[in-house]
Short mmCIF file of C-alpha atoms in Angstrom, two decimals:
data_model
loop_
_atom_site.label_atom_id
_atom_site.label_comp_id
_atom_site.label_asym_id
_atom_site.label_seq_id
_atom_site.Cartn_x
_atom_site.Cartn_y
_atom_site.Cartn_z
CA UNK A 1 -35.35 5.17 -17.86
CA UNK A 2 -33.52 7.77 -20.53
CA UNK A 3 -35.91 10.40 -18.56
CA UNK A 4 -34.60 9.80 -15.57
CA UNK A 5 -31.26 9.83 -16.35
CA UNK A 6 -31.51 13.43 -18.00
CA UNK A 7 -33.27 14.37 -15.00
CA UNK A 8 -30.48 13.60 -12.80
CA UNK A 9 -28.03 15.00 -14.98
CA UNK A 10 -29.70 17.90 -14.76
CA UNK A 11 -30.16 17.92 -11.03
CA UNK A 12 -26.33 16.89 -10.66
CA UNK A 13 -25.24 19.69 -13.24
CA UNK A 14 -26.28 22.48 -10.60
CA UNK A 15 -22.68 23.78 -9.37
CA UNK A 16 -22.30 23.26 -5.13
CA UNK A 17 -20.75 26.16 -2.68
CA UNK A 18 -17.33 24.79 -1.44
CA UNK A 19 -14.47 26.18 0.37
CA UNK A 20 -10.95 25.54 -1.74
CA UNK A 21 -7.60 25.93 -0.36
CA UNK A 22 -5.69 28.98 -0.49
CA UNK A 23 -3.57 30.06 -3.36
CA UNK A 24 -4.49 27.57 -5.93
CA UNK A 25 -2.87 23.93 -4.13
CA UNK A 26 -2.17 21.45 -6.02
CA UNK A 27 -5.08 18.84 -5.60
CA UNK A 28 -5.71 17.24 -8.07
CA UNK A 29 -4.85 14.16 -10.20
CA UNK A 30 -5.95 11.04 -8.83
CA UNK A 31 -9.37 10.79 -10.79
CA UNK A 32 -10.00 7.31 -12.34
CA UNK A 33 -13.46 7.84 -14.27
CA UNK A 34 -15.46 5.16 -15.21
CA UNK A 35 -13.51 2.03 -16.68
CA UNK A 36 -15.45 -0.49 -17.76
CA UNK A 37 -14.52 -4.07 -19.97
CA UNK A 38 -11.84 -4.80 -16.68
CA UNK A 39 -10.60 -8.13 -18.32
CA UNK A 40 -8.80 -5.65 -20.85
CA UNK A 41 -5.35 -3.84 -21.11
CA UNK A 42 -5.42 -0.35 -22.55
CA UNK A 43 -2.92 2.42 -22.85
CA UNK A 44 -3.87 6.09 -23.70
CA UNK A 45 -3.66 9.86 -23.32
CA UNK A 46 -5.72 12.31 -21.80
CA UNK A 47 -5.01 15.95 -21.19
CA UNK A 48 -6.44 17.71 -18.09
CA UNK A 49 -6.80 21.59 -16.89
CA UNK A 50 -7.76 23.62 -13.79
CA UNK A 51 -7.17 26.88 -13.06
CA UNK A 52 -7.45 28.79 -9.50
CA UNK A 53 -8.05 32.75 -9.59
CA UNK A 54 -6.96 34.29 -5.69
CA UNK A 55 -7.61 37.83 -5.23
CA UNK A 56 -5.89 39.48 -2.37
CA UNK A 57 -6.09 42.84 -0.33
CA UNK A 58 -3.01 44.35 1.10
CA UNK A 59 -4.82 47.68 2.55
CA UNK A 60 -5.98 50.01 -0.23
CA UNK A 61 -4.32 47.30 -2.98
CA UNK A 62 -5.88 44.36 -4.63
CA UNK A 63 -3.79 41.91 -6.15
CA UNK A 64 -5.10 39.16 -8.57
CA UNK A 65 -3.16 35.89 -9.25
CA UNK A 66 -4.47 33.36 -11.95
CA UNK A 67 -2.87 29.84 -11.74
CA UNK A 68 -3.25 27.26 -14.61
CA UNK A 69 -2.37 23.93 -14.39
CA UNK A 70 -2.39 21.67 -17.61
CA UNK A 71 -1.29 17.80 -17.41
CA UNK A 72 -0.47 15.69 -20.98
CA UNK A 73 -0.56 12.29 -19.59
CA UNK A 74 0.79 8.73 -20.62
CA UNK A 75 -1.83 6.06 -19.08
CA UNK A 76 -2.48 2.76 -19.34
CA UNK A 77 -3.86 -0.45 -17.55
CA UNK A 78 -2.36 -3.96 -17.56
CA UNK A 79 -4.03 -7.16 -16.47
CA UNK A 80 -1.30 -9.67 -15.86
CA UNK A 81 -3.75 -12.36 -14.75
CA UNK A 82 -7.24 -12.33 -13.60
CA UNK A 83 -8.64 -10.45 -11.02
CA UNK A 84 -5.40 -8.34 -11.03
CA UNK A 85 -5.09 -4.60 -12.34
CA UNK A 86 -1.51 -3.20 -12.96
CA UNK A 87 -1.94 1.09 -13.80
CA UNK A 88 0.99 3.40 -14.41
CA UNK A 89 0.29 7.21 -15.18
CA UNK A 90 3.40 9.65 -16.83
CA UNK A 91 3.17 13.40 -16.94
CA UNK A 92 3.67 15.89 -18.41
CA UNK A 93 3.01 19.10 -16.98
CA UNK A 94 2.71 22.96 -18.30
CA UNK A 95 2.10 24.90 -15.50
CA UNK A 96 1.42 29.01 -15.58
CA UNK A 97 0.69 31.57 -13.11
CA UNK A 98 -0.18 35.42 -14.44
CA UNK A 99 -0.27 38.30 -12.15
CA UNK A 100 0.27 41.96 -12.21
CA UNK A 101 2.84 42.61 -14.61
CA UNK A 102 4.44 39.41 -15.03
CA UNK A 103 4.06 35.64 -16.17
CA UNK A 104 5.99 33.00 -14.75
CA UNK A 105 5.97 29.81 -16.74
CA UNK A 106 7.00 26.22 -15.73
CA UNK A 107 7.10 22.79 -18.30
CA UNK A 108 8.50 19.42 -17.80
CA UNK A 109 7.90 15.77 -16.85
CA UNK A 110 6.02 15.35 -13.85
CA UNK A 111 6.52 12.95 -10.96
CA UNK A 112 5.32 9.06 -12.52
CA UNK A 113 3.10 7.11 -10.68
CA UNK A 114 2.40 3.25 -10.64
CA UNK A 115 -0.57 1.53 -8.69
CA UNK A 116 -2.27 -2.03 -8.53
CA UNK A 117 -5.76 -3.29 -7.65
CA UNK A 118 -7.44 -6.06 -6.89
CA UNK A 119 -10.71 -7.06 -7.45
CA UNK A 120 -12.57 -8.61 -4.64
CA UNK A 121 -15.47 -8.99 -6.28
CA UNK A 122 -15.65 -9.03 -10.55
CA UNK A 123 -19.15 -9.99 -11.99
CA UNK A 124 -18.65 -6.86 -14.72
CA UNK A 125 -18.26 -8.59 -17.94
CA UNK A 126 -20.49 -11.46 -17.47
CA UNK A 127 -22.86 -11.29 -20.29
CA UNK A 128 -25.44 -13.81 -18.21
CA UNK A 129 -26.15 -11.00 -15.36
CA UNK A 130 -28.23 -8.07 -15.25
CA UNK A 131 -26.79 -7.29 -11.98
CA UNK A 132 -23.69 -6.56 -12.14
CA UNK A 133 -20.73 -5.30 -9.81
CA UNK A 134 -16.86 -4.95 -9.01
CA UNK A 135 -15.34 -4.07 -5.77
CA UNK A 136 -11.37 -3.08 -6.13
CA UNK A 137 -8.99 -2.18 -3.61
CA UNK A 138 -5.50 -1.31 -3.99
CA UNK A 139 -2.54 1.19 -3.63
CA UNK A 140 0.98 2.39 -5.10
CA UNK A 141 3.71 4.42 -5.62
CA UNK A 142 4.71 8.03 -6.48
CA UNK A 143 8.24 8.46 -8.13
CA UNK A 144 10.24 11.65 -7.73
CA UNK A 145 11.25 11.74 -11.52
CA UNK A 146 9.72 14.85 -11.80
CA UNK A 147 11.85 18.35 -11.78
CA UNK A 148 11.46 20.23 -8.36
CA UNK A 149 14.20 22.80 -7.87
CA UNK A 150 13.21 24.90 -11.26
CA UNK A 151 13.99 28.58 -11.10
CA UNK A 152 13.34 31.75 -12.96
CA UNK A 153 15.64 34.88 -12.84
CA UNK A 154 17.89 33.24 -10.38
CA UNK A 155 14.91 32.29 -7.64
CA UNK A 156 13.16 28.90 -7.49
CA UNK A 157 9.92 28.74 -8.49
CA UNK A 158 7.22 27.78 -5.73
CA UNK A 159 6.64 24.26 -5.14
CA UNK A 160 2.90 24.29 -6.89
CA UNK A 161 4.97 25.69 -9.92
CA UNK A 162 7.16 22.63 -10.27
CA UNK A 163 6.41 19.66 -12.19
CA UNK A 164 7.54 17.63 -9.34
CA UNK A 165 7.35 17.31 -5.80
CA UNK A 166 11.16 15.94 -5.06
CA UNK A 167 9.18 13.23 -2.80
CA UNK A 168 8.06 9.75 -2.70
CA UNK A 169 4.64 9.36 -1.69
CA UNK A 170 2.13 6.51 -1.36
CA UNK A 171 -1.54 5.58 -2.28
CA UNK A 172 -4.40 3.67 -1.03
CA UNK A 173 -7.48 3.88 -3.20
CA UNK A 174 -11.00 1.78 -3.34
CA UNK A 175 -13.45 1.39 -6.45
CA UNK A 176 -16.74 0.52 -6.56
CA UNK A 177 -19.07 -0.33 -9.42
CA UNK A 178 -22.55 -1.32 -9.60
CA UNK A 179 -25.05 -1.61 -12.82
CA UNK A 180 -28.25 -3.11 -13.56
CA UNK A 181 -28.50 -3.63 -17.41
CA UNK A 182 -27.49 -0.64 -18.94
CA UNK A 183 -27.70 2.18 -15.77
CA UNK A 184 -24.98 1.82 -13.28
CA UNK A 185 -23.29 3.72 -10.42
CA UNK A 186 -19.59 4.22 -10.44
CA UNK A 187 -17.68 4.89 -7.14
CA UNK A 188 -13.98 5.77 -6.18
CA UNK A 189 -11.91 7.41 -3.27
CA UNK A 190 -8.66 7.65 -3.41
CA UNK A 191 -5.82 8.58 -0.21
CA UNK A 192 -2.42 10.17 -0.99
CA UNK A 193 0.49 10.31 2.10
CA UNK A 194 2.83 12.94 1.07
CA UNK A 195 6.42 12.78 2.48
CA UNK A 196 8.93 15.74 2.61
CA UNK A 197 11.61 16.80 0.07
CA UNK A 198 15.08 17.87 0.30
CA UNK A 199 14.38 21.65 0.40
CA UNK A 200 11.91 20.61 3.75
CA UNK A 201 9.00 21.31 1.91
CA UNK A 202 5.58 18.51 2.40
CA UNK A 203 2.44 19.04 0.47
CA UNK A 204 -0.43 17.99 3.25
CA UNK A 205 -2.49 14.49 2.28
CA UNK A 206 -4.77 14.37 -0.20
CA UNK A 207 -8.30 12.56 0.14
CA UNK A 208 -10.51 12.47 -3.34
CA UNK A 209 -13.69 10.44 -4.21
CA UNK A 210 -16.35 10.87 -6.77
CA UNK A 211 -19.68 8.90 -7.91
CA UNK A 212 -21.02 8.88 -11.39
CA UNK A 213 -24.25 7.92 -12.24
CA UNK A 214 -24.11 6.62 -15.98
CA UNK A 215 -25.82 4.50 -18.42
CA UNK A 216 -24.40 2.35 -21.31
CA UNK A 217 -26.21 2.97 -25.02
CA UNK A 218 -25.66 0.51 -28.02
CA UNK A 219 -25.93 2.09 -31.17
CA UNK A 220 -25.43 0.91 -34.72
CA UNK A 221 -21.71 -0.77 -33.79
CA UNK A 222 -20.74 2.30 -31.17
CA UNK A 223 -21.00 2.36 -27.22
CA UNK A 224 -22.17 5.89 -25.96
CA UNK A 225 -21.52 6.06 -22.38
CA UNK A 226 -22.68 9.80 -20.68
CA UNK A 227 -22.34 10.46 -16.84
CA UNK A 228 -23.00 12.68 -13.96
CA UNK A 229 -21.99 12.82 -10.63
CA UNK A 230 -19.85 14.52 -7.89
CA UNK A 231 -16.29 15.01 -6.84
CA UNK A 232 -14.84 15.79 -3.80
CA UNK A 233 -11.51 16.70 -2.62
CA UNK A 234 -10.00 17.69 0.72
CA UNK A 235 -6.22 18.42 1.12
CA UNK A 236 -3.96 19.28 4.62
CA UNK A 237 -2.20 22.14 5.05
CA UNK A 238 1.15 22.16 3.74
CA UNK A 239 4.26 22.53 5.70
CA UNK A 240 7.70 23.93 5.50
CA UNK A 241 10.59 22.47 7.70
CA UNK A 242 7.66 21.17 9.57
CA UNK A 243 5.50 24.23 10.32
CA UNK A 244 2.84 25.26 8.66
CA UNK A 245 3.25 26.82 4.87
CA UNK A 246 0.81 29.36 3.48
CA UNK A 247 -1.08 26.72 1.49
CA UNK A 248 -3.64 25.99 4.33
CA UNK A 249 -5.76 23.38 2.06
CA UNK A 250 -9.38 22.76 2.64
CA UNK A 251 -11.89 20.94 0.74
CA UNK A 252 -13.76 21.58 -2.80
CA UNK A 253 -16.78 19.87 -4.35
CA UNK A 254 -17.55 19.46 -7.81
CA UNK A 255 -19.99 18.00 -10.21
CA UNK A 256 -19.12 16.04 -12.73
CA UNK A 257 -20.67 15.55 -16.65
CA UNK A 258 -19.07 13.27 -19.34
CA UNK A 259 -19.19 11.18 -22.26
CA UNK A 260 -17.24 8.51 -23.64
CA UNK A 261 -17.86 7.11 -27.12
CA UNK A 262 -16.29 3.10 -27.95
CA UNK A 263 -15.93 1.81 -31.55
CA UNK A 264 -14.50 -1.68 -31.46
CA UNK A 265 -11.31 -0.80 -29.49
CA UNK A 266 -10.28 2.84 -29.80
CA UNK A 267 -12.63 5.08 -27.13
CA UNK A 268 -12.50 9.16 -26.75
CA UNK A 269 -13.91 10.69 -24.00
CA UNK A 270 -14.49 13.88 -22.31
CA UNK A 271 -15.04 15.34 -18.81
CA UNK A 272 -15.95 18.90 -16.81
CA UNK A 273 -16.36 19.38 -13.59
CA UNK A 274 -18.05 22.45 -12.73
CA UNK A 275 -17.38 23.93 -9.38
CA UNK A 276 -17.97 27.44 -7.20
CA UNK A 277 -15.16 27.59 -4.12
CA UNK A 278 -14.58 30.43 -1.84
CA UNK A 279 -12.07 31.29 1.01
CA UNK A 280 -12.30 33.15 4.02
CA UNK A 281 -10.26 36.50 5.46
CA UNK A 282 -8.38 38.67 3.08
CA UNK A 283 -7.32 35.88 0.39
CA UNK A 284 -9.80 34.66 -1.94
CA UNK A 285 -9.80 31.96 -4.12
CA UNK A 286 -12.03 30.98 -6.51
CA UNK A 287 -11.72 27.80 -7.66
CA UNK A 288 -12.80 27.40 -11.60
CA UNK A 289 -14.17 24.88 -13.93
CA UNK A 290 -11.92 21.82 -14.83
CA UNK A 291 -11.91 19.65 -18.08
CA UNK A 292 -10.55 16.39 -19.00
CA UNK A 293 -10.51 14.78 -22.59
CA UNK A 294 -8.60 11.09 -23.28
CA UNK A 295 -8.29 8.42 -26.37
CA UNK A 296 -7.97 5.29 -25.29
CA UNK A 297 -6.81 1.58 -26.91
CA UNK A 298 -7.73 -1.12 -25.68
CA UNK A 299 -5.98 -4.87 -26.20
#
């Protein structure tokens, strides 16, 4: 069984040829990971990063604009009674684009966001079954508490360069879990309705799912939990007092590899997704690796 599970993370750690949106959008951040023990509250941080490099030709000119998005977030997951799955996420972002001569740099609290699940079906922690699976489905919320009318030298930044998005916007996500004794399958998608902000700006939807193949390890008092899988996101095209902005979207595929370690209640984990994106017509952007780390307590 270990064979085969190195095998496939092999297989899974080959990068796959996507097409990403132009100039570096602002996917991201509505990947769960794998969360197992879902009778218990936890609260944590993790820190994320992904970066976008666009090159663009204006005649005889080539112009080349890297993006950098880092995210220091507050997490945690509350279980007010059984079956029920309370999750609130805060923030914080440090955001930096380079290119040519100059660096424009953007920091603050991002926009908070509060969701709740349900789990149709919960046979995860039952210590009698070697078959065991979870089926949640849920939404939430979105809070404009993040900053989204920052400026440098008297002009406001671009909206992928605030921390916020000045909106209130709404989620409907799905989990999936499935394990037979110690290899299981981990499944999520996630849907994201953006709304428009004061200054008549709308980032398009959102759609993200991944699937994770791992495999749970006992050793000597610690839990060693590795994965691999995939990740895909797609996102609209954005839109400016209702026509259409430069940020056309489009979709990107990843593959995922990570490992989380447990001892008794404290966990720290660690995940990259590996990717190769591409663009069409004189703007190209390459879309490059991502990396997530967390600790984790859980109560």
């Amino acid at each position: 069984m270990k064979k085969i599970f190195l095998t496939l993370i092999a297989l899974l750690s080959i990068n796959i040829t996507s097409q990403a949106c132009d100039k570096g959008c602002t996917m991201g951040g509505s990947y769960m990971g794998i969360l197992p023990q879902f009778h218990k509250n936890f609260v944590g941080l993790r820190y994320t990063t992904r970066s976008y490099t666009t090159t663009a030709t204006h005649g005889p000119h080539v112009q080349v604009t890297d993006e950098h998005f880092a995210t220091a977030e507050l997490w945690g997951r509350f279980v007010p009674v059984k079956d029920v799955q309370v999750f609130a996420f805060v923030p914080y972002m440090l955001n930096e684009q380079t290119g040519g001569h100059h660096t424009i740099q953007s920091r603050g609290f991002g926009d908070v966001t509060l969701m709740a699940n349900y789990s149709l079906i919960n046979t995860g922690d039952k210590m009698d079954h070697n078959l065991k699976h979870t089926l949640q489905v849920g939404g939430g919320v979105k809070l404009p508490t993040g900053a989204y009318r920052k400026q440098e030298h008297g002009e406001q930044l671009a909206p992928n360069m605030q921390p916020g998005t000045g909106t209130t916007d709404y989620l409907v996500n799905g989990m999936y879990t499935i394990r037979y004794k110690q290899l299981g399958l981990s499944n999520d998608a996630t849907y994201r309705i953006n709304t428009e902000n004061s200054n008549g700006y709308r980032f398009g939807n959102r759609v993200s799912a991944s699937s994770n193949l791992f495999y749970w390890q006992n050793v000597k008092g610690i839990s060693l939990l590795p994965s691999a899988g995939v990740y895909y996101e797609h996102a609209e095209g954005d839109q400016y007092e209702g026509a259409p902005n430069l940020q056309k979207g489009g979709d990107s595929f990843f593959t995922n590899v990570g490992l989380s370690v447990y001892v008794k209640n404290i966990s720290v984990g660690g995940t990259l997704q590996l990717p190769i994106s591409s663009t069409e017509a004189h703007h190209h952007t390459e879309g490059n690796s991502r990396s997530m780390i967390n600790l984790t307590y859980m109560f």
